[in-house]
Coordinates of N, CA and C in Angstrom, one line a residue:
X1 N 0.8 -1.2 0.0 CA 0.0 0.0 0.0 C 0.9 1.2 0.0
X2 N 0.5 2.2 -0.8 CA 1.2 3.5 -0.9 C 0.3 4.5 -0.4
X3 N 0.7 5.3 0.6 CA 0.0 6.4 1.1 C 0.6 7.7 0.7
X4 N -0.2 8.5 0.0 CA 0.3 9.8 -0.5 C -0.4 10.9 0.2
X5 N 0.3 11.8 0.8 CA -0.3 13.0 1.4 C 0.2 14.2 0.7
X6 N -0.6 15.1 0.2 CA -0.2 16.3 -0.5 C -0.7 17.5 0.3
X7 N 0.3 18.4 0.5 CA 0.0 19.7 1.2 C 0.0 20.9 0.3
X8 N -0.8 21.8 0.5 CA -0.7 23.1 -0.3 C 0.0 24.1 0.5
X9 N 0.0 25.3 0.0 CA 0.8 26.4 0.7 C 0.1 26.9 2.0
X10 N -1.1 26.6 2.2 CA -1.8 27.0 3.5 C -2.0 25.8 4.4
X11 N -1.3 24.8 4.2 CA -1.2 23.6 5.0 C -2.5 22.8 5.0
X12 N -3.3 22.9 3.9 CA -4.4 22.0 3.7 C -3.8 20.7 3.0
X13 N -4.4 19.6 3.3 CA -3.9 18.4 2.8 C -5.0 17.5 2.2
X14 N -4.6 16.6 1.4 CA -5.4 15.5 0.9 C -4.6 14.2 0.9
X15 N -5.3 13.2 1.1 CA -4.7 11.9 1.3 C -5.2 10.9 0.2
X16 N -4.3 10.2 -0.4 CA -4.7 9.1 -1.4 C -4.0 7.9 -1.0
X17 N -4.7 6.8 -0.9 CA -4.1 5.5 -0.6 C -4.2 4.6 -1.9
X18 N -3.1 4.0 -2.3 CA -3.1 3.2 -3.5 C -2.6 1.8 -3.1
X19 N -3.4 0.8 -3.5 CA -3.0 -0.6 -3.2 C -2.4 -1.2 -4.4
X20 N -1.2 -1.7 -4.3 CA -0.4 -2.4 -5.3 C -0.4 -3.9 -5.0
X21 N -0.7 -4.7 -6.0 CA -0.6 -6.2 -5.8 C 0.6 -6.6 -6.7
X22 N 1.5 -7.3 -6.1 CA 2.7 -7.8 -6.8 C 2.5 -9.3 -6.9
X23 N 2.5 -9.8 -8.2 CA 2.4 -11.2 -8.4 C 3.8 -11.7 -8.6
X24 N 4.2 -12.7 -7.9 CA 5.6 -13.2 -8.0 C 5.7 -14.3 -9.0
X25 N 5.8 -14.0 -10.3 CA 6.0 -15.0 -11.3 C 7.5 -15.3 -11.5
X26 N 7.7 -16.5 -11.9 CA 9.1 -17.0 -12.2 C 9.6 -16.2 -13.4
X27 N 10.8 -15.7 -13.2 CA 11.4 -14.9 -14.3 C 12.4 -15.8 -15.1
X28 N 12.4 -17.1 -14.9 CA 13.2 -18.0 -15.6 C 12.8 -18.1 -17.0
X29 N 13.7 -17.8 -17.9 CA 13.4 -17.8 -19.3 C 13.5 -19.3 -19.8
X30 N 12.5 -19.7 -20.5 CA 12.5 -21.1 -21.1 C 13.2 -21.0 -22.5
X31 N 14.3 -21.7 -22.6 CA 15.0 -21.7 -23.9 C 15.4 -23.2 -24.1
X32 N 15.1 -23.6 -25.3 CA 15.4 -25.0 -25.7 C 16.8 -25.0 -26.3
X33 N 17.4 -26.2 -26.4 CA 18.7 -26.3 -27.0 C 18.6 -26.1 -28.5
X34 N 19.7 -25.7 -29.1 CA 19.7 -25.5 -30.6 C 19.8 -26.9 -31.3
X35 N 20.4 -27.9 -30.6 CA 20.5 -29.2 -31.2 C 20.2 -30.3 -30.2
X36 N 19.4 -31.2 -30.6 CA 19.1 -32.4 -29.7 C 19.6 -33.7 -30.4
X37 N 19.9 -34.7 -29.6 CA 20.4 -36.0 -30.1 C 19.5 -37.1 -29.5
X38 N 19.0 -38.0 -30.4 CA 18.4 -39.2 -30.0 C 19.2 -40.4 -30.5
X39 N 19.4 -41.3 -29.6 CA 20.1 -42.5 -30.0 C 19.2 -43.8 -29.9
X40 N 19.4 -44.7 -30.7 CA 18.6 -45.9 -30.6 C 19.4 -47.2 -30.4
X41 N 20.5 -47.1 -29.6 CA 21.3 -48.2 -29.3 C 21.0 -48.9 -28.0
X42 N 19.9 -48.6 -27.4 CA 19.4 -49.3 -26.2 C 20.4 -49.2 -25.0
X43 N 21.1 -48.0 -24.9 CA 22.0 -47.9 -23.7 C 21.3 -46.9 -22.7
X44 N 20.0 -46.6 -22.9 CA 19.3 -45.8 -22.0 C 19.8 -44.4 -21.9
X45 N 20.6 -43.9 -22.8 CA 21.0 -42.5 -22.9 C 20.5 -41.9 -24.2
X46 N 20.0 -40.7 -24.0 CA 19.4 -39.9 -25.2 C 18.3 -40.7 -25.8
X47 N 17.5 -41.4 -25.1 CA 16.4 -42.2 -25.6 C 15.1 -41.3 -25.7
X48 N 15.0 -40.3 -24.9 CA 13.8 -39.5 -24.9 C 14.2 -38.0 -24.7
X49 N 13.5 -37.2 -25.4 CA 13.6 -35.7 -25.2 C 12.3 -35.3 -24.6
X50 N 12.3 -34.7 -23.4 CA 11.1 -34.4 -22.6 C 11.0 -32.9 -22.6
X51 N 9.9 -32.4 -23.3 CA 9.6 -31.0 -23.3 C 8.5 -30.6 -22.4
X52 N 8.0 -31.5 -21.6 CA 6.9 -31.3 -20.7 C 7.1 -30.0 -19.9
X53 N 6.1 -29.2 -19.7 CA 6.0 -28.0 -19.0 C 6.9 -26.9 -19.6
X54 N 7.5 -27.1 -20.8 CA 8.2 -26.1 -21.5 C 7.6 -25.5 -22.7
X55 N 6.8 -26.4 -23.4 CA 6.3 -26.1 -24.7 C 4.8 -26.3 -24.8
X56 N 4.1 -25.6 -25.7 CA 2.7 -25.9 -26.1 C 2.7 -27.0 -27.1
X57 N 3.7 -27.0 -28.0 CA 3.8 -28.0 -29.0 C 5.2 -28.0 -29.6
X58 N 5.5 -29.2 -30.2 CA 6.8 -29.3 -31.0 C 6.4 -30.0 -32.3
X59 N 6.9 -29.5 -33.4 CA 6.7 -30.1 -34.7 C 8.1 -30.5 -35.3
X60 N 8.2 -31.7 -35.8 CA 9.5 -32.2 -36.4 C 9.3 -32.3 -37.9
X61 N 10.3 -31.7 -38.6 CA 10.3 -31.7 -40.1 C 11.5 -32.4 -40.6
X62 N 11.3 -33.1 -41.7 CA 12.5 -33.7 -42.4 C 13.2 -32.6 -43.2
X63 N 14.3 -33.0 -43.8 CA 15.1 -32.0 -44.5 C 14.4 -31.4 -45.8
X64 N 13.3 -32.0 -46.2 CA 12.6 -31.5 -47.3 C 11.4 -30.6 -46.9
X65 N 11.3 -30.5 -45.5 CA 10.3 -29.6 -45.0 C 8.9 -30.3 -44.7
X66 N 8.9 -31.6 -44.8 CA 7.7 -32.3 -44.6 C 7.5 -32.6 -43.1
X67 N 6.3 -32.3 -42.5 CA 6.0 -32.6 -41.1 C 6.0 -34.1 -40.9
X68 N 6.9 -34.6 -40.0 CA 6.9 -36.0 -39.8 C 6.5 -36.5 -38.4
X69 N 6.4 -35.5 -37.5 CA 6.0 -35.9 -36.1 C 5.6 -34.6 -35.4
X70 N 4.6 -34.8 -34.5 CA 4.1 -33.6 -33.7 C 3.9 -34.1 -32.2
X71 N 4.2 -33.3 -31.2 CA 4.0 -33.7 -29.8 C 3.8 -32.5 -29.0
X72 N 3.2 -32.7 -27.8 CA 3.1 -31.7 -26.8 C 3.9 -31.9 -25.6
X73 N 4.7 -33.1 -25.6 CA 5.5 -33.4 -24.4 C 6.8 -34.1 -24.7
X74 N 6.8 -35.3 -25.3 CA 8.0 -36.0 -25.4 C 8.2 -36.5 -26.8
X75 N 9.5 -36.6 -27.1 CA 9.9 -37.3 -28.4 C 10.7 -38.6 -27.9
X76 N 10.2 -39.7 -28.3 CA 10.9 -41.0 -28.0 C 11.6 -41.5 -29.2
X77 N 12.6 -42.3 -29.0 CA 13.4 -42.8 -30.1 C 12.6 -43.6 -31.1
X78 N 11.5 -44.2 -30.7 CA 10.7 -45.0 -31.6 C 9.9 -44.1 -32.6
X79 N 9.8 -42.8 -32.3 CA 9.0 -42.0 -33.2 C 9.6 -41.5 -34.5
X80 N 10.9 -41.6 -34.6 CA 11.7 -41.1 -35.7 C 12.7 -42.1 -36.2
X81 N 12.9 -42.1 -37.6 CA 13.9 -43.0 -38.2 C 15.3 -42.2 -38.0
X82 N 16.4 -42.9 -38.4 CA 17.7 -42.3 -38.4 C 17.7 -41.1 -39.3
X83 N 18.4 -40.1 -38.9 CA 18.5 -38.9 -39.8 C 18.6 -37.6 -39.1
X84 N 18.5 -36.6 -39.9 CA 18.6 -35.2 -39.5 C 17.2 -34.5 -39.6
X85 N 16.8 -33.8 -38.6 CA 15.5 -33.2 -38.6 C 15.6 -31.7 -38.1
X86 N 14.6 -31.0 -38.4 CA 14.4 -29.6 -37.9 C 13.2 -29.6 -37.0
X87 N 13.4 -29.0 -35.8 CA 12.2 -28.9 -34.9 C 11.8 -27.4 -34.9
X88 N 10.5 -27.2 -34.7 CA 9.9 -25.9 -34.5 C 9.0 -26.1 -33.2
X89 N 9.2 -25.3 -32.2 CA 8.5 -25.4 -31.0 C 7.9 -24.1 -30.6
X90 N 6.6 -24.2 -30.1 CA 6.0 -23.0 -29.5 C 6.1 -23.1 -28.0
X91 N 6.9 -22.2 -27.4 CA 7.2 -22.2 -25.9 C 5.9 -21.8 -25.2
X92 N 5.9 -22.1 -23.9 CA 4.8 -21.6 -23.0 C 4.7 -20.1 -22.9
X93 N 5.8 -19.4 -23.2 CA 5.7 -17.9 -23.2 C 5.2 -17.4 -24.5
X94 N 4.9 -18.2 -25.5 CA 4.4 -17.8 -26.8 C 5.4 -17.7 -27.8
X95 N 6.7 -17.7 -27.5 CA 7.7 -17.6 -28.5 C 7.9 -18.8 -29.3
X96 N 8.4 -18.7 -30.5 CA 8.7 -19.8 -31.4 C 10.2 -20.0 -31.4
X97 N 10.6 -21.2 -31.3 CA 12.0 -21.6 -31.4 C 12.2 -22.7 -32.4
X98 N 13.3 -22.5 -33.1 CA 13.7 -23.5 -34.2 C 15.1 -24.1 -33.9
X99 N 15.3 -25.4 -34.1 CA 16.5 -26.0 -33.9 C 16.6 -27.3 -34.7
X100 N 17.6 -28.1 -34.4 CA 17.8 -29.3 -35.1 C 17.8 -30.5 -34.2
X101 N 17.5 -31.7 -34.8 CA 17.4 -32.9 -34.0 C 18.1 -34.0 -34.9
X102 N 19.0 -34.8 -34.3 CA 19.7 -35.8 -35.0 C 19.4 -37.1 -34.3
X103 N 19.0 -38.1 -35.1 CA 18.7 -39.5 -34.6 C 19.8 -40.4 -35.2
X104 N 20.6 -41.0 -34.3 CA 21.7 -41.9 -34.7 C 21.6 -43.2 -33.9
X105 N 22.4 -44.2 -34.4 CA 22.5 -45.5 -33.7 C 23.4 -45.4 -32.5

């Protein structure tokens, strides 16, 4: 609350009270990596890319620009064949981010 008291030259005053509400939102900026790697060699490393709570959606395109996969949360190794892909993601803050995804053995 802000209380403002204003006086004039003959000592008359007026009072105004202003209520401020501060909402404490996280200022952490969501940024995805420029390049992701998925491997399909069954070593339990790089098997899943988890975008949960970061994006509204992710679209995966092949090098010809064809949409090959779409998700709102995770990309698992079984969803894509070996190769190079481009991803386009709409972040929770409304921004669009583009990067690459490589699927290898």
